[in-house]
Amino acid sequence: MRRLADRPLITPADVPPSAPDRRVVGAFNPGAARIGDEIVLLLRVAETVGHADDVVVSPAWDPERGALVVDEYSRDDPDLETIDARLLRYRGRLRLTSLSHLRVARSRDGVSFAVDERPALWPKTALESWGLEDPRITPLDDRFLVTVKAVSAWGVATELFSTRDFVRFERHGVIVPPENLDVVLFPGRPAGRFAALTRPVPRALGDPAVWFADSGDLSAWGGHRPVFGPRPGAWDAVRVGAGCPPLATDAGWLLLYHGVDETDRYRAGAALLARDEPWRVLARSARALLAPEAPWEREGFYGGVVFPTGWVRGAREGELLVYYGAADEVTAGLQVGVGELLAALEDGA
Amino acid sequence: MRRLADRPLITPADVPPSAPDRRVVGAFNPGAARIGDEIVLLLRVAETVGHADDVVVSPAWDPERGALVVDEYSRDDPDLETIDARLLRYRGRLRLTSLSHLRVARSRDGVSFAVDERPALWPKTALESWGLEDPRITPLDDRFLVTVKAVSAWGVATELFSTRDFVRFERHGVIVPPENLDVVLFPGRPAGRFAALTRPVPRALGDPAVWFADSGDLSAWGGHRPVFGPRPGAWDAVRVGAGCPPLATDAGWLLLYHGVDETDRYRAGAALLARDEPWRVLARSARALLAPEAPWEREGFYGGVVFPTGWVRGAREGELLVYYGAADEVTAGLQVGVGELLAALEDGA
């Protein structure tokens, strides 16, 4: 995998805030789609409010009032526990330090992107009041299906949206209840049904693992079964989650996924799933194919993270352009061949 | 609510182990159904193996070998952490100290139960290898639908079974992926669709709360939305979960649910859900209606727990017989009037 540039493609500085009082702190984890000769990214844009060093803020959207609500906590407050750049705990309750919405960026060459002035999707319901995050885009029939993390005090669920033009979006509601994220839809109907990979996050027993689900109508989902989990001792020892939506190849469904090890370092690898039984793993990369090495991957809002979320076919046959979030802050790109990825897969699950 | 007896109705001593080398440590959290003039309970029977004081065991079912696998840990082993009677952690991994299956018990008077010699449902799949737990029974059309916690290293999911006679069961697979338990089906089709209350257990954000889901075919579920969560400061401050399946009344769907407070004490209360919009709470009991007070509720395998899981109509009009697990060890019963429960509900969610 070769980085498309020696810098991130999109940084927070490239994104106009959604209102003058807000500050963009992240433009990352993008869904990707090709429409004609244009590449469209749907960015997760994380914003916060204010600049004061002596307070920590947690912005949220109040769907009833249609207004941003910003809770401020003094850094001296004994009830405040700052956990990392992303999270705080106040009187025992976790809150986010930023609110994410989704924003469109467009490019002809896949490297230079023009970012829209205004949000494409903004939180609207009570289940979205802490933000919309990490969109994954799957072209299916005559439209694009977009799975999005909906975050609120109720937890992290995944919702489905659809669009034809990335201007008008239709909301289809929650497809898997909390805690479930990194949900990607298949660009086809393996075994005759709509299909998805989900990533339940159990609390008491079990690791965050990749599961399969299918649907006859995209609204109701069943057929839940595990596909693959973390591998003790490996680069994906602690948790795994789908990255880019599965890609149809002659060998099976090719998946780029992220894995996390005991040091909370996010890397990426590939898996190959059986064409007609996509819950069956044919092969899985023994070594990570992408690790946080560039400066913007090692350091940032939350350093040590590469997080692929979208890919489109490149200009050359068999070439893919991969888009990923780095350090929970910026968007970067890679170029890789489908054949290269298949060759990097070793047998066994 | 009046206890049916001054003792539990079924204890581990009443249940023959599933094999001579096993020891029954729990007979609790039963689903309940009425078939003609017989009351059928489907008990969760928890078993362990061995008696030695210097070892801790974790039994599991190996579905491929069709055999019980018992891992033994010396109490001196520095890698072993005993958490409570139910759980141990070995080298960082949680395991259960017992394996549960489901067993039928039958009664004419609702108080004296004859327990079957053999299990009714035994773990079969990889998702059930750590046990089948806490069945809830809903009569619908000409059969009984049974939701069951399927526990394994993949997490705690909920599976659906159906039966007409509690002898032959049909397996319908996972209906909600991990971590989701305390799933109860509605005995009807509110808004024209099959409906359920689920209880997602999110890890990072959000509390264990009661959610709604619906289905056209009982296999694929959608329409997920929150119904009610814990109430800070109240008897149900930390988590809530459906107890007995909803009961149709003129006022709406009557639900008996459990709530847990900061001291990990399990109590029970009632909620009333709108008839045609069962995700809408009409009323909820401000005070607990049942608390661990009897000796077998205060002390046991895991003390301080009352956990209602089934109810059937009693002999008198408007009377309910409620069955509940106590202290994660025994099954006990209550008698209560529907009118009494409705009267105990105060307005507000």
XYZ file of C-alpha atoms in Angstrom:
698
model
C 0.000 0.000 0.000
C 1.431 3.350 -1.051
C 0.407 6.650 0.528
C -1.116 9.026 -2.055
C 0.846 11.980 -0.706
C 3.483 12.802 1.885
C 0.822 14.638 3.867
C -2.827 14.150 4.825
C -5.299 14.950 2.030
C -7.750 16.799 4.266
C -7.107 18.383 7.658
C -9.383 20.301 10.063
C -7.935 23.554 8.638
C -9.524 22.692 5.272
C -13.026 22.478 6.737
C -15.115 25.601 7.425
C -16.830 25.260 10.831
C -20.603 24.783 10.779
C -21.041 28.077 12.684
C -18.653 30.924 13.602
C -18.429 29.941 17.287
C -17.293 26.404 16.527
C -13.855 24.960 15.894
C -13.130 21.951 13.680
C -10.865 19.471 15.473
C -11.241 16.496 13.147
C -11.971 15.739 9.473
C -11.481 12.000 9.295
C -12.878 8.447 8.873
C -14.521 9.194 5.507
C -16.898 7.094 3.459
C -15.884 7.043 -0.207
C -17.833 6.750 -3.455
C -17.211 7.211 -7.145
C -19.827 9.118 -9.147
C -18.747 9.246 -12.775
C -15.253 10.738 -12.833
C -15.669 12.363 -9.443
C -14.616 10.879 -6.105
C -16.880 11.873 -3.228
C -15.835 11.586 0.407
C -18.310 11.881 3.236
C -16.138 13.118 6.084
C -16.726 12.859 9.791
C -16.212 16.436 10.941
C -15.710 16.789 14.694
C -16.250 20.230 16.199
C -15.834 21.747 19.580
C -16.637 25.178 20.998
C -14.451 27.764 22.686
C -10.734 28.053 23.306
C -10.329 28.571 27.047
C -7.601 26.410 28.588
C -9.199 26.248 32.029
C -12.438 24.571 30.902
C -13.347 21.348 29.144
C -16.495 21.360 27.037
C -18.929 18.713 25.874
C -21.101 19.907 22.986
C -24.337 18.079 22.114
C -27.305 18.678 19.837
C -30.696 19.162 21.442
C -33.115 17.821 18.825
C -36.179 19.276 20.558
C -34.851 22.833 20.730
C -32.878 22.477 17.511
C -29.873 24.017 19.222
C -26.334 23.213 20.267
C -26.000 22.703 24.024
C -22.500 23.117 25.403
C -21.723 21.830 28.888
C -18.601 23.429 30.357
C -16.560 21.883 33.136
C -13.785 23.640 34.987
C -10.516 21.719 34.883
C -10.369 22.240 38.684
C -13.736 20.551 39.244
C -13.107 17.444 41.406
C -16.111 15.743 39.730
C -14.362 15.972 36.338
C -12.150 13.190 35.034
C -10.482 13.780 31.669
C -9.890 10.403 30.035
C -8.330 11.195 26.678
C -8.738 13.794 23.939
C -12.079 12.234 22.947
C -13.746 11.553 26.280
C -14.401 13.000 29.712
C -16.257 11.626 32.681
C -18.340 13.950 34.847
C -19.912 12.582 38.028
C -19.433 9.090 36.672
C -21.019 9.770 33.260
C -19.003 9.621 30.042
C -19.355 12.528 27.617
C -17.698 13.418 24.309
C -15.466 16.454 23.931
C -16.641 17.077 20.360
C -19.781 16.740 18.239
C -19.460 15.158 14.795
C -21.493 15.746 11.652
C -20.944 14.559 8.073
C -19.539 16.750 5.317
C -18.992 16.158 1.598
C -15.639 16.639 -0.151
C -15.176 16.143 -3.902
C -12.173 15.457 -6.106
C -11.299 14.640 -9.727
C -7.838 13.208 -9.077
C -8.528 11.517 -5.734
C -5.870 13.652 -4.037
C -7.054 17.281 -4.127
C -10.416 17.650 -2.451
C -12.808 20.591 -2.278
C -14.720 20.519 1.004
C -18.343 21.718 1.085
C -19.078 24.884 3.065
C -22.050 23.312 4.850
C -22.786 19.980 6.557
C -24.385 17.230 4.467
C -25.878 15.421 7.466
C -26.427 16.948 10.875
C -27.762 15.241 14.044
C -31.553 15.308 14.074
C -32.955 12.713 16.485
C -32.415 11.951 20.175
C -30.299 8.959 19.143
C -27.975 11.323 17.220
C -27.625 14.049 19.827
C -23.955 13.298 20.515
C -23.116 13.061 16.836
C -23.031 11.223 13.522
C -19.740 9.408 12.964
C -17.668 7.208 10.655
C -19.895 6.812 7.558
C -19.362 3.815 5.272
C -20.717 4.021 1.705
C -21.900 1.064 -0.394
C -23.166 1.477 -3.960
C -26.143 -0.821 -4.505
C -28.445 -0.777 -7.519
C -29.141 2.874 -8.358
C -28.205 4.501 -5.065
C -25.640 4.729 -2.295
C -26.339 3.200 1.103
C -24.596 4.905 4.002
C -24.194 3.321 7.441
C -23.478 5.834 10.202
C -22.703 5.610 13.917
C -25.461 7.433 15.809
C -24.126 8.472 19.199
C -26.145 9.627 22.203
C -26.657 9.027 25.902
C -28.561 5.900 24.770
C -25.327 4.483 23.374
C -23.709 3.949 19.981
C -26.123 2.469 17.430
C -25.810 2.221 13.650
C -28.298 3.950 11.378
C -28.849 3.603 7.636
C -29.171 6.485 5.187
C -29.471 6.400 1.405
C -28.706 8.982 -1.266
C -28.293 9.295 -5.004
C -26.380 12.570 -5.082
C -24.950 13.218 -1.583
C -27.202 16.267 -1.438
C -30.521 14.722 -0.426
C -30.388 11.848 2.079
C -33.162 9.544 3.166
C -33.147 8.352 6.812
C -33.945 4.661 7.343
C -33.409 4.538 11.108
C -31.477 2.241 13.430
C -30.496 -1.099 11.893
C -28.577 -2.521 14.880
C -29.094 -1.410 18.494
C -26.202 -0.376 20.794
C -23.373 -1.017 21.062
C -22.709 -1.734 17.416
C -20.462 0.192 15.040
C -18.180 -0.375 12.052
C -21.188 -1.672 10.135
C -20.602 -2.065 6.387
C -23.083 -3.247 3.765
C -22.160 -5.582 0.913
C -22.416 -4.098 -2.602
C -24.598 -7.008 -3.713
C -26.898 -9.728 -2.406
C -24.814 -12.737 -1.381
C -27.152 -15.711 -0.889
C -29.959 -13.580 -2.348
C -30.303 -11.138 0.532
C -28.919 -7.770 1.547
C -25.946 -8.410 3.801
C -23.844 -6.532 6.320
C -20.892 -6.959 8.592
C -21.567 -5.575 12.058
C -19.300 -5.095 15.073
C -21.119 -5.687 18.359
C -19.247 -4.444 21.444
C -20.247 -6.684 24.337
C -19.721 -5.510 27.896
C -19.624 -8.549 30.172
C -18.387 -11.433 28.026
C -16.753 -11.568 24.611
C -14.525 -9.328 22.518
C -15.460 -6.756 19.898
C -15.657 -9.039 16.831
C -16.987 -8.911 13.280
C -20.447 -10.467 12.823
C -22.620 -11.094 9.772
C -26.288 -10.102 9.373
C -28.728 -10.230 6.467
C -31.979 -8.568 5.505
C -34.762 -8.801 2.948
C -35.666 -5.114 3.061
C -32.669 -3.229 4.587
C -34.810 -2.286 7.628
C -35.092 -5.519 9.588
C -31.924 -7.548 10.112
C -31.419 -11.136 11.214
C -29.182 -14.110 10.549
C -26.667 -12.734 13.061
C -23.563 -14.913 13.340
C -19.914 -14.321 14.218
C -17.392 -14.057 11.369
C -14.050 -13.396 13.017
C -12.673 -12.074 16.263
C -9.374 -10.791 17.607
C -6.340 -13.120 17.551
C -4.364 -13.240 20.813
C -0.748 -12.289 20.254
C -1.324 -10.870 16.768
C -1.554 -7.283 15.498
C -5.356 -7.593 15.901
C -5.231 -9.074 19.408
C -7.838 -6.977 21.213
C -10.506 -5.936 18.742
C -11.333 -5.980 15.053
C -13.863 -4.109 12.956
C -14.719 -3.804 9.292
C -13.004 -0.928 7.565
C -14.054 -0.432 3.952
C -17.185 -2.182 2.637
C -16.473 -5.633 1.137
C -15.317 -5.652 -2.478
C -16.430 -8.396 -4.885
C -13.486 -10.287 -6.400
C -13.320 -13.625 -8.183
C -11.699 -15.080 -5.061
C -14.427 -13.867 -2.699
C -15.331 -10.719 -0.781
C -12.207 -8.711 -0.037
C -12.334 -6.766 3.202
C -9.957 -4.188 4.618
C -10.389 -4.140 8.396
C -8.797 -2.539 11.420
C -7.266 -4.343 14.342
C -6.172 -3.083 17.720
C -3.498 -4.577 19.960
C -2.884 -4.330 23.705
C -1.202 -0.938 23.298
C -4.370 0.538 21.693
C -2.543 0.941 18.381
C -4.861 0.787 15.349
C -3.549 -0.979 12.257
C -5.189 -2.380 9.132
C -5.180 -5.754 7.401
C -7.236 -7.719 4.909
C -9.615 -10.666 5.032
C -11.246 -12.731 2.318
C -14.809 -13.993 2.829
C -16.539 -16.754 0.853
C -18.614 -15.395 -2.015
C -21.877 -17.197 -1.236
C -21.299 -17.654 2.503
C -19.728 -14.354 3.476
C -19.747 -15.313 7.156
C -16.998 -17.841 6.308
C -13.387 -16.576 6.405
C -11.178 -17.947 3.614
C -8.026 -16.046 4.495
C -6.775 -13.302 6.749
C -3.538 -11.326 6.698
C -1.135 -12.566 9.353
C 0.667 -9.226 9.445
C -0.768 -5.728 9.411
C -0.672 -4.121 5.962
C -0.822 -0.569 7.267
C 0.464 0.795 10.580
C 0.690 4.312 12.033
C 4.095 5.403 10.679
C 3.667 8.811 9.063
C 3.852 11.768 11.466
C 0.130 12.562 11.008
C -0.726 8.942 11.889
C 1.508 8.704 14.943
C 0.507 12.054 16.463
C -2.764 13.956 16.469
C -6.079 14.247 18.274
C -5.768 10.559 19.217
C -2.413 9.302 17.984
C -1.408 5.865 16.772
C -4.456 5.308 14.607
C -4.926 4.373 10.951
C -8.576 3.622 10.247
C -9.572 2.780 6.649
C -13.237 3.522 5.979
C -13.679 3.845 2.206
C -12.252 2.757 -1.111
C -13.050 3.345 -4.770
C -11.672 1.885 -7.972
C -8.709 3.876 -9.258
C -7.907 4.970 -12.793
C -6.027 1.776 -13.661
C -7.617 -1.685 -13.846
C -7.400 -3.473 -10.484
C -6.213 -0.371 -8.654
C -7.942 0.883 -5.518
C -7.800 4.264 -3.846
C -8.204 3.762 -0.100
C -9.235 6.600 2.231
C -8.570 6.423 5.939
C -8.703 8.454 9.079
C -5.378 9.089 10.803
C -4.951 9.894 14.502
C -8.708 10.677 14.762
C -7.906 14.008 13.114
C -7.135 13.959 9.377
C -8.043 12.111 6.187
C -5.310 10.443 4.155
C -5.159 8.193 1.097
C -3.446 5.083 -0.202
C -3.139 3.343 -3.509
C -3.080 -0.452 -3.703
C -3.795 -3.198 -6.230
C -6.508 -5.792 -5.652
C -3.995 -8.455 -6.709
C -1.482 -7.178 -4.176
C -4.039 -7.429 -1.364
C -5.055 -10.951 -2.387
C -1.393 -11.983 -2.530
C -0.832 -10.639 0.989
C -3.511 -12.920 2.375
C -2.366 -16.111 3.927
C -4.635 -19.077 4.487
C -6.530 -19.606 7.687
C -8.805 -17.685 9.990
C -47.791 -8.806 45.687
C -48.107 -11.809 47.985
C -45.582 -14.649 48.040
C -47.218 -17.983 47.132
C -45.423 -19.788 49.953
C -43.090 -19.099 52.861
C -40.355 -20.924 50.971
C -39.076 -21.157 47.401
C -41.195 -23.354 45.100
C -38.227 -25.054 43.425
C -34.660 -25.353 44.702
C -31.553 -27.028 43.218
C -32.257 -30.050 45.469
C -35.485 -30.638 43.510
C -33.658 -30.953 40.191
C -31.901 -34.174 39.152
C -28.508 -33.319 37.606
C -28.171 -33.904 33.850
C -25.436 -36.511 34.512
C -24.131 -38.213 37.684
C -20.899 -36.204 37.812
C -22.713 -32.852 37.819
C -24.147 -30.800 40.648
C -27.156 -28.480 40.324
C -26.401 -25.079 41.860
C -29.355 -23.117 40.502
C -32.964 -23.684 39.379
C -34.167 -20.165 38.742
C -35.319 -17.405 36.344
C -38.117 -19.490 34.802
C -40.297 -18.777 31.810
C -43.955 -19.534 32.562
C -46.877 -20.720 30.438
C -50.372 -22.056 30.960
C -51.451 -25.084 28.914
C -55.014 -25.966 29.769
C -55.151 -26.450 33.534
C -51.418 -27.058 33.804
C -48.762 -24.442 34.555
C -45.441 -25.108 32.850
C -42.186 -23.512 33.967
C -39.073 -23.620 31.846
C -36.310 -23.361 34.456
C -32.762 -22.202 34.014
C -30.788 -25.019 35.615
C -27.181 -24.132 36.402
C -24.778 -26.989 36.983
C -21.197 -27.300 38.012
C -18.842 -30.253 38.324
C -16.842 -31.572 41.275
C -16.682 -30.687 44.947
C -13.022 -29.949 45.678
C -12.495 -26.796 47.739
C -9.051 -26.068 46.363
C -10.116 -25.712 42.725
C -12.507 -23.492 40.814
C -14.094 -24.961 37.692
C -15.549 -23.508 34.536
C -17.697 -26.016 32.637
C -18.581 -25.444 28.963
C -20.194 -27.422 26.163
C -18.062 -28.298 23.154
C -20.597 -28.493 20.322
C -18.137 -30.120 17.913
C -17.203 -32.976 20.243
C -20.648 -33.086 21.835
C -19.024 -33.196 25.248
C -18.718 -31.220 28.446
C -15.319 -29.566 28.835
C -14.370 -28.625 32.372
C -11.485 -26.229 32.941
C -10.085 -26.452 36.465
C -8.125 -23.683 38.134
C -6.263 -24.033 41.398
C -7.318 -21.423 43.941
C -3.583 -20.752 44.463
C -3.023 -19.932 40.778
C -1.861 -16.304 40.603
C -3.495 -16.015 37.138
C -6.901 -16.731 38.677
C -9.186 -13.966 39.897
C -12.474 -15.035 41.478
C -14.993 -12.260 40.949
C -18.207 -13.543 42.495
C -20.077 -16.853 42.707
C -20.974 -16.574 39.010
C -17.744 -15.411 37.414
C -14.004 -15.936 37.401
C -11.273 -14.288 35.381
C -8.313 -16.357 34.201
C -5.416 -14.594 32.482
C -7.695 -11.650 31.848
C -10.558 -13.688 30.335
C -13.952 -13.950 32.031
C -15.457 -17.418 32.417
C -18.614 -18.753 34.067
C -18.478 -21.079 37.079
C -21.562 -22.998 35.931
C -23.255 -24.128 32.710
C -27.011 -23.591 32.351
C -29.579 -25.573 30.406
C -33.375 -25.370 30.395
C -35.625 -27.828 32.227
C -39.414 -28.206 32.360
C -41.413 -28.273 35.605
C -45.191 -28.792 35.695
C -47.908 -28.011 38.242
C -51.687 -28.061 38.618
C -51.921 -25.647 41.548
C -49.077 -23.311 40.587
C -47.257 -24.079 43.854
C -46.220 -27.769 43.778
C -44.051 -28.484 40.759
C -42.795 -31.786 39.351
C -39.421 -31.263 37.679
C -38.531 -33.299 34.583
C -35.705 -35.832 34.915
C -34.018 -34.677 31.712
C -33.152 -31.293 30.136
C -35.651 -29.803 27.693
C -33.071 -27.638 25.891
C -29.318 -28.202 26.005
C -26.557 -26.065 24.405
C -25.996 -27.126 20.798
C -24.188 -24.414 18.838
C -20.946 -22.512 19.328
C -23.017 -19.499 20.418
C -24.535 -21.595 23.229
C -21.370 -23.261 24.508
C -21.410 -21.403 27.833
C -25.106 -22.024 28.373
C -28.764 -21.277 27.725
C -30.227 -18.897 30.291
C -33.281 -16.999 31.506
C -36.042 -18.134 29.096
C -39.095 -15.896 28.597
C -42.252 -17.478 27.163
C -44.870 -15.688 25.074
C -47.999 -17.449 23.786
C -48.736 -16.289 20.236
C -51.298 -17.806 17.883
C -51.034 -21.588 18.251
C -47.584 -21.875 19.807
C -45.223 -20.596 22.459
C -42.295 -18.382 21.534
C -39.301 -18.652 23.847
C -36.487 -16.091 23.966
C -33.287 -17.404 25.521
C -29.905 -15.913 26.401
C -27.250 -17.775 24.409
C -23.921 -17.388 26.179
C -20.472 -18.118 24.751
C -17.028 -16.624 24.302
C -18.677 -14.584 21.493
C -20.820 -12.827 24.089
C -24.421 -12.893 25.293
C -26.921 -12.897 22.416
C -30.637 -13.693 22.429
C -32.019 -16.606 20.431
C -35.602 -17.524 19.597
C -37.135 -20.974 20.004
C -40.735 -22.084 19.489
C -42.708 -25.015 20.826
C -46.267 -26.284 21.105
C -45.737 -28.804 23.892
C -42.403 -28.006 25.636
C -41.162 -31.364 24.389
C -40.152 -30.533 20.824
C -38.533 -27.133 20.255
C -37.730 -25.428 16.981
C -34.529 -23.271 16.856
C -34.904 -19.935 15.043
C -31.411 -18.574 15.718
C -30.073 -15.280 17.012
C -32.552 -12.393 16.894
C -30.339 -9.713 18.467
C -26.525 -9.811 18.501
C -24.451 -9.325 21.687
C -24.734 -7.920 24.209
C -28.498 -8.160 24.444
C -30.576 -10.019 27.030
C -33.883 -9.758 28.873
C -35.645 -9.919 25.514
C -39.406 -10.488 25.755
C -41.891 -10.818 22.906
C -45.340 -9.251 22.940
C -48.268 -11.713 22.938
C -49.823 -9.935 19.953
C -48.987 -7.677 17.034
C -49.080 -4.054 18.203
C -49.087 -1.802 15.128
C -49.547 -4.928 12.992
C -46.098 -6.430 13.517
C -44.417 -8.859 15.883
C -42.834 -6.833 18.657
C -40.209 -7.261 21.350
C -38.559 -5.424 24.174
C -34.794 -5.867 24.119
C -32.088 -4.833 26.574
C -28.859 -3.815 24.854
C -25.857 -3.573 27.183
C -23.544 -0.948 25.719
C -19.907 -0.852 26.764
C -18.548 2.633 26.110
C -21.530 4.984 26.324
C -25.040 4.567 27.655
C -26.755 2.486 30.317
C -28.451 -0.896 30.040
C -31.947 0.257 29.012
C -35.129 -1.244 27.588
C -35.508 -0.861 23.805
C -38.288 -1.745 21.373
C -37.913 -3.741 18.139
C -40.380 -5.118 15.618
C -40.433 -7.783 12.941
C -42.558 -9.053 10.073
C -41.343 -12.641 10.307
C -39.799 -13.145 13.805
C -36.363 -13.696 12.194
C -35.313 -10.230 11.091
C -35.775 -7.378 13.553
C -35.739 -3.614 13.035
C -37.463 -0.483 14.273
C -35.041 -0.351 17.208
C -35.758 2.567 19.558
C -35.265 3.225 23.261
C -38.257 2.838 25.590
C -36.964 3.590 29.072
C -33.697 3.673 30.950
C -32.517 3.755 34.545
C -33.592 6.693 36.760
C -30.782 8.273 38.798
C -31.563 8.210 42.494
C -34.430 5.727 42.151
C -34.661 2.009 42.926
C -33.847 1.387 39.239
C -30.910 3.809 39.107
C -28.270 1.717 37.324
C -29.997 -0.670 34.949
C -33.424 -1.921 33.944
C -34.596 -4.918 31.953
C -37.898 -6.499 31.019
C -39.016 -9.191 33.415
C -42.205 -10.969 32.356
C -43.487 -10.567 28.783
C -45.920 -7.646 28.368
C -49.544 -8.369 29.263
C -52.399 -6.843 27.267
C -54.770 -4.757 29.438
C -57.364 -2.158 28.511
C -54.990 0.507 29.821
C -52.041 -0.646 27.699
C -49.256 -3.214 27.862
C -48.441 -4.020 31.474
C -44.807 -4.891 32.101
C -43.095 -6.233 35.191
C -39.425 -5.285 35.013
C -36.336 -5.469 37.166
C -34.227 -2.551 38.265
C -30.811 -2.441 39.864
C -29.434 0.278 42.091
C -25.876 1.319 42.970
C -25.591 -1.482 45.545
C -26.308 -4.142 42.862
C -29.615 -4.995 44.554
C -32.242 -6.352 42.124
C -35.831 -5.272 42.699
C -38.965 -5.320 40.541
C -41.510 -2.726 39.475
C -44.132 -2.179 36.789
C -44.458 -0.071 33.660
C -47.376 0.620 31.347
C -46.737 0.980 27.601
C -49.113 2.475 25.042
C -51.214 -0.153 23.305
C -50.516 0.866 19.698
C -47.151 2.537 20.316
C -45.548 0.196 22.843
C -42.301 2.144 22.746
C -44.138 4.950 24.585
C -44.200 4.760 28.413
C -47.531 5.802 29.963
C -46.607 5.141 33.578
C -43.919 3.604 35.705
C -43.867 2.642 39.367
C -41.981 5.189 41.445
C -41.255 2.624 44.161
C -40.180 -0.982 43.805
C -43.070 -3.439 44.164
C -40.867 -6.381 45.129
C -37.529 -6.330 46.948
C -35.258 -9.084 48.283
C -36.731 -9.569 51.757
C -37.315 -13.300 52.255
C -34.263 -15.272 53.426
C -33.981 -17.112 50.082
C -33.969 -13.754 48.263
C -31.423 -12.057 50.513
C -28.970 -14.968 50.607
C -28.004 -17.581 48.033
C -25.749 -18.191 45.068
C -25.861 -14.454 44.342
C -27.834 -12.776 47.106
C -30.034 -9.700 46.999
C -31.826 -10.608 43.787
C -35.494 -10.932 42.852
C -35.869 -11.405 39.118
C -39.397 -11.955 37.723
C -39.345 -13.795 34.399
C -42.794 -15.299 33.871
C -46.447 -14.896 34.723
C -49.671 -16.697 33.931
C -53.308 -15.916 34.631
C -54.418 -17.360 37.965
C -57.628 -19.173 38.845
C -59.549 -15.978 39.669
C -60.426 -13.275 37.124
C -57.715 -10.603 37.003
C -55.314 -12.609 39.146
C -51.737 -13.309 38.049
C -49.273 -15.896 39.258
C -45.760 -14.454 38.949
C -42.651 -16.654 38.912
C -39.251 -15.235 39.700
C -35.688 -16.232 40.343
C -34.332 -15.440 43.816
C -30.643 -15.003 44.672
C -29.690 -16.631 41.317
C -30.496 -19.964 42.946
C -34.176 -20.797 43.462
C -37.591 -20.259 41.888
C -40.330 -18.583 43.899
C -43.860 -17.370 43.218
C -46.155 -14.440 43.873
C -49.813 -13.705 43.469
C -51.006 -10.262 42.397
C -54.064 -8.662 40.779
C -53.807 -6.822 37.459
C -55.874 -4.026 39.011
C -53.443 -3.793 41.929
C -50.482 -3.427 39.564
C -52.233 -0.757 37.516
C -53.142 1.113 40.702
C -49.501 1.039 41.818
C -48.419 2.844 38.665
C -47.919 6.525 38.924
C -47.845 8.846 35.948
C -44.662 9.750 34.173
C -41.676 8.033 32.667
